[in-house]
């Protein structure tokens, strides 16, 4: 406390005032979505304006508070719309992507971390460079390969394969960093006791790397759950939509079902928002550390 | 002690592998080519048969007794045709039929029955196809339907026209033609064994001398594969010519049949028969190989044969190059060394291989394929053609980069921008990136400084609430803001009206449209900068400030001398990252402005997407994306140098 006085801090009251206003503006779009979701209507207006609105009416029209609370949008987005199927698609795809991506990444990361072999540096660099390939450049060939050659358009398998492999480089770099910190002595002791390489990997490295594996898996899950443009490009059957494509379907083009969109958005976002808040510190350190090294 | 490897043995194995693979692949190619040619010829002949019948029916008046008589006589002369039906849409009637089940009380003429709906539907499809193609002035829907029946027979249907309108159809089923024999195995075996024997003999004379052995084995490969390649080229050409001649002969035969049928019915009047016109494609456009009387047109034939030869030649060159590579790799010991490395590090490779295969198939191959596509004019219709057919070299790049006319003066002297021009989009992207990053850094930094105030109450709550925009999936953010900027019901316009203004139609002008995207992206991008700056601020030791105060530094001096330099190592990479993110921020532009109005607010990546998936110009879009990749590479190189300089400083 003594130190705070010494430093002639700003008075806190104006800071709080500014922060409250700014935070309200920041949260406003979120409140807006909640209002529409619980309004029970499909309109994107927060309130209906009369013919000649007074100041109060106008103020009412921007207040993010529903005129009448109703769960109708949540009930009918599941009952009348194929939203449950879309959520199911997204969940299945995200889980399968995570399993595939982490399995591929952990073995590769282990090899990159523990073995010295020709092509090691080139392999790591190629993973890094692949992160610079622009999405649209990949989109056209992927569309041709997945839809026209492999015939996997509008299937979950196609998306899982694409998401799974594209998540590999990021996961490999994350996991390799962690594997590097596991002391080699543990393995050397195991080798002396006659353990095979496979045994060392499964019995020593994987259990020790559980926290890193969990975080990598969560990132994999989150990016697949949130992915929009590949899914929108590779899938054109309505029953095979993922949740993001489905949400766009509610309000894209001439469709104006804002109530369904808002209710669906809340359902889709809640798990990832919490996941994100939990993972955010790893993300920041991973991203900035990676790029300082260049 | 390892045994000294034998050069002779290696070159022999190399030649056996290279020769075996190249000649085997060529033989397979020849076989597929022959099967395809046979299939195409069968289909062409079937279409000629079908069209001759359609012609006859039209000449016989399309319905009534003459049609039935003509069909009966025609069927008698065409034993390969299993059955034929003629239907008229007016009255939905079966006018004539030679099908075995259409006897007795089912004999034509009669109304089509309920179970013949597929026949009727087929007719309606043909009618619709003819109408669509005429309306569009193109050839998109097939006007002749060819289906393979489970029995192997072909079932074909064609429309019958009356004064330009489709009023009926003919349908025939044709016996399957026995497949052509496979190409002989004798030439490839000779071409494979001959050079091997030759190399064996020469090797005995030469001894273990590496370079002469290499030269001789390459010559042997060239001899064997070259001879077989020439043989297959001749065979391809020969097949082509024979198949054209067969179709021409078939057309003349059909012409003869039709003529005698017409003569028997006394219907010779009218335009003379033109059997050559019956050789049409699925859109009933003449293929152009036959003259009216059914003679081969030598020029068209030569061009077609030349094209087939060219394609085969290119494929064979590719195979030959592959064979040469294999021969040299094996012969000079590359494969041996590769195998030794693989065995020595087999564990490491075993762990890496699954991920590497996935990356090769779904990341690196698509990337290279995308770059290859950028040298073609591949589009929705030509995407399945071989690359060599659509190759146009650097033309896409020339078209994109060489067009500087992004603005011109209108008649009244005002500037008009061409929003599809690359340089407009590039300029817009740069403006977009710079303004977004500026907003993000400024807002994020100010918030971080405020939140870093010592002893500030409720700090964790502010922090979590302010991170929310970053945590929300960005496609949802984009759609929310799109809704809030709605012209009539949007909240933003309500706020403007609250203060007495008029609501704006946000997406009608480039400027306001840009503002919507900027607001959306600003909203979701400041938390990242805030979190990064906050982390860096908290790691500054308090003693630094104390020491500065002891020295009498003012608050501004402290900020400049301590805070900013300490922020730099964290902020520089964060800015670099967010530049790339914003540059590639597809979802916001695509979902909020969608480029409105008139593609003026597209950034490079959304523009490339629209060229690919809305205008279906795959090649052009691939070139566009490759240029984007180039820009990012240049940016990456500069960034690397700059950040190295900052680290050194």
PDB file of C-alpha atoms in Angstrom, chain A residues 1 3-4 6-10 12 15-17 19-20 22-23 25-30 32-33 43-47 49 55 58-59 61-62 104-108 110-112 115-119 122-123 126-127 129-130 132-146 148-150 158 161-162 165-166 168-169 172 196-199 201-202 225-229 232-233 243-245 247-248 251-252 256 258 261 264-266 268-269 272-274 276-277 280 283-284 287-288 291-294, chain B residues 341 345 347-352 354-359 361-367 369-371 373 378 380 383-384 443 447 450-451 453-458 461-476 479-484 486 488-492 494-495 497-499 523 526 528 531-532 542-543 545-546 549 555 558 569-570 572-574 576-577 581 584 586-587 590-591 604-606 608-609 612-613 617-619 621-623 625-626 628-629 632-633 636 639-640 643-644 647:
ATOM      1  CA  UNK A   1       0.000   0.000   0.000  1.00  0.00           C
ATOM      2  CA  UNK A   3       4.344   1.798  -2.464  1.00  0.00           C
ATOM      3  CA  UNK A   4       1.108   2.634  -4.307  1.00  0.00           C
ATOM      4  CA  UNK A   6       4.554   6.688  -3.416  1.00  0.00           C
ATOM      5  CA  UNK A   7       3.952   6.164  -7.111  1.00  0.00           C
ATOM      6  CA  UNK A   8       1.339   8.908  -7.322  1.00  0.00           C
ATOM      7  CA  UNK A   9      -1.130   6.576  -9.018  1.00  0.00           C
ATOM      8  CA  UNK A  10      -4.003   7.897 -11.088  1.00  0.00           C
ATOM      9  CA  UNK A  12      -9.072   4.879  -9.613  1.00  0.00           C
ATOM     10  CA  UNK A  15     -10.316   4.531 -14.614  1.00  0.00           C
ATOM     11  CA  UNK A  16     -13.277   2.511 -13.400  1.00  0.00           C
ATOM     12  CA  UNK A  17     -15.704   4.791 -15.198  1.00  0.00           C
ATOM     13  CA  UNK A  19     -13.458   0.667 -18.017  1.00  0.00           C
ATOM     14  CA  UNK A  20     -17.134   0.167 -17.225  1.00  0.00           C
ATOM     15  CA  UNK A  22     -15.755   0.288 -22.553  1.00  0.00           C
ATOM     16  CA  UNK A  23     -16.552  -3.111 -21.100  1.00  0.00           C
ATOM     17  CA  UNK A  25     -19.606  -1.604 -25.288  1.00  0.00           C
ATOM     18  CA  UNK A  26     -17.488  -4.738 -25.620  1.00  0.00           C
ATOM     19  CA  UNK A  27     -20.067  -7.013 -24.093  1.00  0.00           C
ATOM     20  CA  UNK A  28     -22.972  -5.349 -25.902  1.00  0.00           C
ATOM     21  CA  UNK A  29     -22.929  -7.663 -28.961  1.00  0.00           C
ATOM     22  CA  UNK A  30     -22.976 -10.647 -26.627  1.00  0.00           C
ATOM     23  CA  UNK A  32     -27.596  -8.509 -28.038  1.00  0.00           C
ATOM     24  CA  UNK A  33     -27.336 -12.181 -28.991  1.00  0.00           C
ATOM     25  CA  UNK A  43     -36.679 -10.762 -35.791  1.00  0.00           C
ATOM     26  CA  UNK A  44     -33.335  -9.046 -35.279  1.00  0.00           C
ATOM     27  CA  UNK A  45     -35.026  -5.983 -33.794  1.00  0.00           C
ATOM     28  CA  UNK A  46     -34.734  -5.806 -30.012  1.00  0.00           C
ATOM     29  CA  UNK A  47     -38.128  -4.129 -29.782  1.00  0.00           C
ATOM     30  CA  UNK A  49     -41.071   0.603 -32.781  1.00  0.00           C
ATOM     31  CA  UNK A  55     -37.225   8.978 -27.199  1.00  0.00           C
ATOM     32  CA  UNK A  58     -35.953   4.543 -29.334  1.00  0.00           C
ATOM     33  CA  UNK A  59     -34.026   3.845 -26.165  1.00  0.00           C
ATOM     34  CA  UNK A  61     -35.014  -0.429 -29.227  1.00  0.00           C
ATOM     35  CA  UNK A  62     -31.357  -0.515 -28.253  1.00  0.00           C
ATOM     36  CA  UNK A 104      -0.095 -38.400 -35.859  1.00  0.00           C
ATOM     37  CA  UNK A 105       1.539 -35.487 -34.076  1.00  0.00           C
ATOM     38  CA  UNK A 106       2.767 -37.241 -30.938  1.00  0.00           C
ATOM     39  CA  UNK A 107       4.718 -39.951 -32.724  1.00  0.00           C
ATOM     40  CA  UNK A 108       6.224 -37.460 -35.154  1.00  0.00           C
ATOM     41  CA  UNK A 110       8.724 -37.801 -30.393  1.00  0.00           C
ATOM     42  CA  UNK A 111      10.925 -38.739 -33.341  1.00  0.00           C
ATOM     43  CA  UNK A 112      11.833 -35.115 -33.990  1.00  0.00           C
ATOM     44  CA  UNK A 115      16.210 -39.207 -32.742  1.00  0.00           C
ATOM     45  CA  UNK A 116      18.899 -37.728 -34.962  1.00  0.00           C
ATOM     46  CA  UNK A 117      18.218 -38.715 -38.542  1.00  0.00           C
ATOM     47  CA  UNK A 118      18.745 -37.348 -42.051  1.00  0.00           C
ATOM     48  CA  UNK A 119      15.829 -35.113 -43.018  1.00  0.00           C
ATOM     49  CA  UNK A 122      14.052 -30.413 -43.314  1.00  0.00           C
ATOM     50  CA  UNK A 123      11.007 -32.141 -41.882  1.00  0.00           C
ATOM     51  CA  UNK A 126       8.616 -28.111 -43.920  1.00  0.00           C
ATOM     52  CA  UNK A 127       6.018 -28.271 -41.148  1.00  0.00           C
ATOM     53  CA  UNK A 129       6.606 -23.497 -43.869  1.00  0.00           C
ATOM     54  CA  UNK A 130       3.301 -25.274 -44.412  1.00  0.00           C
ATOM     55  CA  UNK A 132       2.392 -20.097 -44.306  1.00  0.00           C
ATOM     56  CA  UNK A 133       0.393 -21.642 -47.135  1.00  0.00           C
ATOM     57  CA  UNK A 134      -2.585 -19.339 -47.590  1.00  0.00           C
ATOM     58  CA  UNK A 135      -5.918 -21.033 -46.969  1.00  0.00           C
ATOM     59  CA  UNK A 136      -7.418 -20.089 -50.316  1.00  0.00           C
ATOM     60  CA  UNK A 137      -4.478 -21.526 -52.227  1.00  0.00           C
ATOM     61  CA  UNK A 138      -5.108 -24.834 -50.459  1.00  0.00           C
ATOM     62  CA  UNK A 139      -8.875 -24.606 -50.820  1.00  0.00           C
ATOM     63  CA  UNK A 140      -9.073 -25.110 -54.574  1.00  0.00           C
ATOM     64  CA  UNK A 141      -6.802 -28.190 -54.766  1.00  0.00           C
ATOM     65  CA  UNK A 142      -8.336 -29.627 -51.596  1.00  0.00           C
ATOM     66  CA  UNK A 143     -11.780 -29.182 -53.092  1.00  0.00           C
ATOM     67  CA  UNK A 144     -10.704 -30.915 -56.293  1.00  0.00           C
ATOM     68  CA  UNK A 145      -8.884 -33.716 -54.447  1.00  0.00           C
ATOM     69  CA  UNK A 146     -11.443 -34.367 -51.729  1.00  0.00           C
ATOM     70  CA  UNK A 148     -13.804 -34.762 -57.234  1.00  0.00           C
ATOM     71  CA  UNK A 149     -11.030 -37.347 -56.876  1.00  0.00           C
ATOM     72  CA  UNK A 150     -11.698 -39.038 -53.560  1.00  0.00           C
ATOM     73  CA  UNK A 158     -13.364 -35.897 -45.785  1.00  0.00           C
ATOM     74  CA  UNK A 161      -8.880 -36.115 -42.883  1.00  0.00           C
ATOM     75  CA  UNK A 162      -8.340 -32.508 -43.903  1.00  0.00           C
ATOM     76  CA  UNK A 165      -3.593 -33.347 -41.183  1.00  0.00           C
ATOM     77  CA  UNK A 166      -3.687 -29.566 -41.232  1.00  0.00           C
ATOM     78  CA  UNK A 168      -0.414 -31.679 -37.385  1.00  0.00           C
ATOM     79  CA  UNK A 169       2.295 -28.983 -37.795  1.00  0.00           C
ATOM     80  CA  UNK A 172       4.082 -31.258 -33.602  1.00  0.00           C
ATOM     81  CA  UNK A 196      12.091 -51.524 -26.156  1.00  0.00           C
ATOM     82  CA  UNK A 197      11.674 -48.182 -27.931  1.00  0.00           C
ATOM     83  CA  UNK A 198       7.937 -48.720 -28.220  1.00  0.00           C
ATOM     84  CA  UNK A 199       7.663 -49.434 -24.534  1.00  0.00           C
ATOM     85  CA  UNK A 201       7.356 -44.202 -25.790  1.00  0.00           C
ATOM     86  CA  UNK A 202       4.090 -45.585 -24.455  1.00  0.00           C
ATOM     87  CA  UNK A 225     -15.176 -27.004 -33.866  1.00  0.00           C
ATOM     88  CA  UNK A 226     -14.804 -23.386 -34.998  1.00  0.00           C
ATOM     89  CA  UNK A 227     -13.780 -24.025 -38.606  1.00  0.00           C
ATOM     90  CA  UNK A 228     -16.095 -22.450 -41.136  1.00  0.00           C
ATOM     91  CA  UNK A 229     -14.756 -21.963 -44.626  1.00  0.00           C
ATOM     92  CA  UNK A 232     -18.733 -24.504 -46.169  1.00  0.00           C
ATOM     93  CA  UNK A 233     -16.749 -25.391 -49.292  1.00  0.00           C
ATOM     94  CA  UNK A 243     -22.737 -26.254 -36.742  1.00  0.00           C
ATOM     95  CA  UNK A 244     -20.900 -23.201 -38.191  1.00  0.00           C
ATOM     96  CA  UNK A 245     -22.223 -23.812 -41.690  1.00  0.00           C
ATOM     97  CA  UNK A 247     -25.629 -21.136 -38.288  1.00  0.00           C
ATOM     98  CA  UNK A 248     -24.709 -19.260 -41.438  1.00  0.00           C
ATOM     99  CA  UNK A 251     -29.097 -15.902 -41.582  1.00  0.00           C
ATOM    100  CA  UNK A 252     -27.228 -16.125 -44.906  1.00  0.00           C
ATOM    101  CA  UNK A 256     -33.554 -14.160 -41.736  1.00  0.00           C
ATOM    102  CA  UNK A 258     -32.157 -14.526 -36.296  1.00  0.00           C
ATOM    103  CA  UNK A 261     -29.138 -18.151 -35.148  1.00  0.00           C
ATOM    104  CA  UNK A 264     -27.692 -21.808 -31.853  1.00  0.00           C
ATOM    105  CA  UNK A 265     -24.732 -19.447 -31.449  1.00  0.00           C
ATOM    106  CA  UNK A 266     -25.042 -19.522 -27.695  1.00  0.00           C
ATOM    107  CA  UNK A 268     -22.182 -23.599 -29.983  1.00  0.00           C
ATOM    108  CA  UNK A 269     -20.110 -20.909 -28.282  1.00  0.00           C
ATOM    109  CA  UNK A 272     -15.456 -23.114 -26.713  1.00  0.00           C
ATOM    110  CA  UNK A 273     -15.568 -19.826 -24.853  1.00  0.00           C
ATOM    111  CA  UNK A 274     -14.825 -21.586 -21.574  1.00  0.00           C
ATOM    112  CA  UNK A 276     -10.639 -20.693 -24.700  1.00  0.00           C
ATOM    113  CA  UNK A 277     -10.541 -18.812 -21.423  1.00  0.00           C
ATOM    114  CA  UNK A 280      -5.621 -18.648 -23.522  1.00  0.00           C
ATOM    115  CA  UNK A 283      -1.911 -19.885 -26.625  1.00  0.00           C
ATOM    116  CA  UNK A 284      -0.293 -16.515 -25.978  1.00  0.00           C
ATOM    117  CA  UNK A 287       2.356 -17.992 -30.304  1.00  0.00           C
ATOM    118  CA  UNK A 288       4.711 -15.269 -29.172  1.00  0.00           C
ATOM    119  CA  UNK A 291       7.549 -16.105 -33.490  1.00  0.00           C
ATOM    120  CA  UNK A 292      10.333 -14.504 -31.455  1.00  0.00           C
ATOM    121  CA  UNK A 293      12.525 -17.382 -32.520  1.00  0.00           C
ATOM    122  CA  UNK A 294      11.380 -16.665 -36.074  1.00  0.00           C
TER     123      UNK A 294
ATOM    124  CA  UNK B 341      19.912 -44.811 -44.282  1.00  0.00           C
ATOM    125  CA  UNK B 345      17.226 -44.933 -38.749  1.00  0.00           C
ATOM    126  CA  UNK B 347      12.785 -46.361 -35.786  1.00  0.00           C
ATOM    127  CA  UNK B 348      12.800 -42.627 -36.295  1.00  0.00           C
ATOM    128  CA  UNK B 349      11.273 -42.937 -39.756  1.00  0.00           C
ATOM    129  CA  UNK B 350       8.624 -45.310 -38.454  1.00  0.00           C
ATOM    130  CA  UNK B 351       7.479 -42.666 -35.987  1.00  0.00           C
ATOM    131  CA  UNK B 352       7.502 -39.859 -38.547  1.00  0.00           C
ATOM    132  CA  UNK B 354       2.268 -41.554 -40.589  1.00  0.00           C
ATOM    133  CA  UNK B 355       2.287 -37.799 -40.071  1.00  0.00           C
ATOM    134  CA  UNK B 356       4.500 -37.273 -43.109  1.00  0.00           C
ATOM    135  CA  UNK B 357       2.215 -39.267 -45.398  1.00  0.00           C
ATOM    136  CA  UNK B 358      -0.794 -37.301 -44.213  1.00  0.00           C
ATOM    137  CA  UNK B 359       1.046 -34.030 -44.729  1.00  0.00           C
ATOM    138  CA  UNK B 361      -1.194 -36.082 -49.396  1.00  0.00           C
ATOM    139  CA  UNK B 362      -3.316 -33.340 -47.875  1.00  0.00           C
ATOM    140  CA  UNK B 363      -0.935 -30.420 -47.405  1.00  0.00           C
ATOM    141  CA  UNK B 364       2.155 -30.483 -49.625  1.00  0.00           C
ATOM    142  CA  UNK B 365       0.604 -32.161 -52.647  1.00  0.00           C
ATOM    143  CA  UNK B 366      -2.406 -29.802 -52.692  1.00  0.00           C
ATOM    144  CA  UNK B 367      -0.026 -26.890 -52.353  1.00  0.00           C
ATOM    145  CA  UNK B 369      -1.061 -28.907 -57.268  1.00  0.00           C
ATOM    146  CA  UNK B 370      -2.446 -25.439 -56.558  1.00  0.00           C
ATOM    147  CA  UNK B 371       0.673 -23.831 -57.945  1.00  0.00           C
ATOM    148  CA  UNK B 373      -3.157 -25.136 -61.511  1.00  0.00           C
ATOM    149  CA  UNK B 378      -8.771 -24.826 -65.591  1.00  0.00           C
ATOM    150  CA  UNK B 380     -15.548 -25.990 -63.729  1.00  0.00           C
ATOM    151  CA  UNK B 383     -11.015 -29.452 -64.322  1.00  0.00           C
ATOM    152  CA  UNK B 384     -10.890 -33.154 -65.127  1.00  0.00           C
ATOM    153  CA  UNK B 443      -6.899  -0.067 -27.893  1.00  0.00           C
ATOM    154  CA  UNK B 447      -6.485  -1.124 -21.884  1.00  0.00           C
ATOM    155  CA  UNK B 450      -5.173   0.838 -17.412  1.00  0.00           C
ATOM    156  CA  UNK B 451      -5.621  -2.718 -16.193  1.00  0.00           C
ATOM    157  CA  UNK B 453      -2.739  -0.094 -12.457  1.00  0.00           C
ATOM    158  CA  UNK B 454      -1.633  -1.421  -9.084  1.00  0.00           C
ATOM    159  CA  UNK B 455      -4.431  -2.335  -6.706  1.00  0.00           C
ATOM    160  CA  UNK B 456      -7.230  -1.798  -9.243  1.00  0.00           C
ATOM    161  CA  UNK B 457     -10.384  -3.462  -7.936  1.00  0.00           C
ATOM    162  CA  UNK B 458     -12.334  -5.976 -10.044  1.00  0.00           C
ATOM    163  CA  UNK B 461     -13.592  -9.482 -13.991  1.00  0.00           C
ATOM    164  CA  UNK B 462     -12.737  -6.722 -16.457  1.00  0.00           C
ATOM    165  CA  UNK B 463     -10.078  -8.950 -17.939  1.00  0.00           C
ATOM    166  CA  UNK B 464     -12.394 -11.897 -18.555  1.00  0.00           C
ATOM    167  CA  UNK B 465     -15.166  -9.717 -19.987  1.00  0.00           C
ATOM    168  CA  UNK B 466     -12.728  -7.926 -22.270  1.00  0.00           C
ATOM    169  CA  UNK B 467     -11.340 -11.207 -23.583  1.00  0.00           C
ATOM    170  CA  UNK B 468     -14.820 -12.427 -24.581  1.00  0.00           C
ATOM    171  CA  UNK B 469     -14.607 -11.087 -28.171  1.00  0.00           C
ATOM    172  CA  UNK B 470     -11.469 -13.116 -28.774  1.00  0.00           C
ATOM    173  CA  UNK B 471     -13.030 -16.259 -27.295  1.00  0.00           C
ATOM    174  CA  UNK B 472     -16.178 -16.042 -29.411  1.00  0.00           C
ATOM    175  CA  UNK B 473     -15.828 -18.011 -32.653  1.00  0.00           C
ATOM    176  CA  UNK B 474     -15.174 -15.348 -35.267  1.00  0.00           C
ATOM    177  CA  UNK B 475     -17.792 -16.484 -37.779  1.00  0.00           C
ATOM    178  CA  UNK B 476     -20.403 -15.928 -35.055  1.00  0.00           C
ATOM    179  CA  UNK B 479     -22.779 -12.693 -38.311  1.00  0.00           C
ATOM    180  CA  UNK B 480     -23.727 -10.805 -35.139  1.00  0.00           C
ATOM    181  CA  UNK B 481     -22.237  -7.567 -36.436  1.00  0.00           C
ATOM    182  CA  UNK B 482     -23.802  -8.116 -39.821  1.00  0.00           C
ATOM    183  CA  UNK B 483     -27.140  -8.197 -37.983  1.00  0.00           C
ATOM    184  CA  UNK B 484     -26.342  -5.130 -35.891  1.00  0.00           C
ATOM    185  CA  UNK B 486     -28.885  -4.091 -40.651  1.00  0.00           C
ATOM    186  CA  UNK B 488     -33.873  -1.257 -40.944  1.00  0.00           C
ATOM    187  CA  UNK B 489     -33.676  -3.218 -37.693  1.00  0.00           C
ATOM    188  CA  UNK B 490     -29.987  -2.982 -36.826  1.00  0.00           C
ATOM    189  CA  UNK B 491     -29.024  -1.610 -33.432  1.00  0.00           C
ATOM    190  CA  UNK B 492     -26.370   0.703 -34.874  1.00  0.00           C
ATOM    191  CA  UNK B 494     -31.215   2.779 -33.937  1.00  0.00           C
ATOM    192  CA  UNK B 495     -28.450   4.496 -32.014  1.00  0.00           C
ATOM    193  CA  UNK B 497     -31.691   7.650 -34.964  1.00  0.00           C
ATOM    194  CA  UNK B 498     -31.675   8.110 -31.179  1.00  0.00           C
ATOM    195  CA  UNK B 499     -29.371  11.063 -31.707  1.00  0.00           C
ATOM    196  CA  UNK B 523     -13.877  -5.646 -31.750  1.00  0.00           C
ATOM    197  CA  UNK B 526      -7.987  -5.866 -29.513  1.00  0.00           C
ATOM    198  CA  UNK B 528      -5.098 -10.347 -28.182  1.00  0.00           C
ATOM    199  CA  UNK B 531      -3.413  -9.851 -23.225  1.00  0.00           C
ATOM    200  CA  UNK B 532       0.051  -9.757 -24.755  1.00  0.00           C
ATOM    201  CA  UNK B 542       8.920  -2.615 -10.097  1.00  0.00           C
ATOM    202  CA  UNK B 543      12.478  -1.698  -9.029  1.00  0.00           C
ATOM    203  CA  UNK B 545      10.364   2.453 -11.844  1.00  0.00           C
ATOM    204  CA  UNK B 546      11.567   3.071  -8.316  1.00  0.00           C
ATOM    205  CA  UNK B 549      11.734   7.969  -9.635  1.00  0.00           C
ATOM    206  CA  UNK B 555       5.798   9.811 -15.623  1.00  0.00           C
ATOM    207  CA  UNK B 558       9.319   6.553 -17.299  1.00  0.00           C
ATOM    208  CA  UNK B 569       9.984  -7.916 -27.319  1.00  0.00           C
ATOM    209  CA  UNK B 570       6.396  -9.019 -26.751  1.00  0.00           C
ATOM    210  CA  UNK B 572       6.813  -6.902 -32.096  1.00  0.00           C
ATOM    211  CA  UNK B 573       5.982 -10.590 -32.633  1.00  0.00           C
ATOM    212  CA  UNK B 574       2.373  -9.929 -31.687  1.00  0.00           C
ATOM    213  CA  UNK B 576       3.802  -9.403 -36.892  1.00  0.00           C
ATOM    214  CA  UNK B 577       1.303 -12.169 -36.180  1.00  0.00           C
ATOM    215  CA  UNK B 581      -4.011 -12.745 -39.367  1.00  0.00           C
ATOM    216  CA  UNK B 584      -5.875 -13.362 -44.176  1.00  0.00           C
ATOM    217  CA  UNK B 586     -11.369 -14.369 -44.499  1.00  0.00           C
ATOM    218  CA  UNK B 587     -14.423 -14.870 -42.293  1.00  0.00           C
ATOM    219  CA  UNK B 590     -16.764 -12.872 -46.401  1.00  0.00           C
ATOM    220  CA  UNK B 591     -19.545 -12.847 -43.826  1.00  0.00           C
ATOM    221  CA  UNK B 604      -7.153 -10.597 -51.553  1.00  0.00           C
ATOM    222  CA  UNK B 605      -8.100 -13.912 -49.962  1.00  0.00           C
ATOM    223  CA  UNK B 606     -11.867 -13.447 -50.323  1.00  0.00           C
ATOM    224  CA  UNK B 608      -9.419 -15.392 -54.705  1.00  0.00           C
ATOM    225  CA  UNK B 609     -12.148 -17.496 -53.100  1.00  0.00           C
ATOM    226  CA  UNK B 612     -12.688 -20.027 -57.536  1.00  0.00           C
ATOM    227  CA  UNK B 613     -16.078 -20.829 -56.072  1.00  0.00           C
ATOM    228  CA  UNK B 617     -12.099 -19.985 -62.656  1.00  0.00           C
ATOM    229  CA  UNK B 618      -9.891 -22.432 -60.793  1.00  0.00           C
ATOM    230  CA  UNK B 619      -6.708 -21.670 -62.714  1.00  0.00           C
ATOM    231  CA  UNK B 621      -7.933 -18.197 -58.674  1.00  0.00           C
ATOM    232  CA  UNK B 622      -4.923 -20.454 -58.117  1.00  0.00           C
ATOM    233  CA  UNK B 623      -2.651 -17.851 -59.708  1.00  0.00           C
ATOM    234  CA  UNK B 625      -3.613 -17.309 -54.411  1.00  0.00           C
ATOM    235  CA  UNK B 626      -0.041 -17.987 -55.462  1.00  0.00           C
ATOM    236  CA  UNK B 628      -0.897 -13.892 -52.174  1.00  0.00           C
ATOM    237  CA  UNK B 629       1.533 -16.576 -51.018  1.00  0.00           C
ATOM    238  CA  UNK B 632       3.284 -13.349 -47.528  1.00  0.00           C
ATOM    239  CA  UNK B 633       6.711 -14.862 -48.250  1.00  0.00           C
ATOM    240  CA  UNK B 636       7.956 -13.123 -43.829  1.00  0.00           C
ATOM    241  CA  UNK B 639       9.840  -9.590 -40.805  1.00  0.00           C
ATOM    242  CA  UNK B 640      12.577 -12.114 -40.135  1.00  0.00           C
ATOM    243  CA  UNK B 643      13.027  -9.080 -35.805  1.00  0.00           C
ATOM    244  CA  UNK B 644      16.624 -10.284 -35.978  1.00  0.00           C
ATOM    245  CA  UNK B 647      16.925  -8.875 -31.130  1.00  0.00           C
TER     246      UNK B 647
END
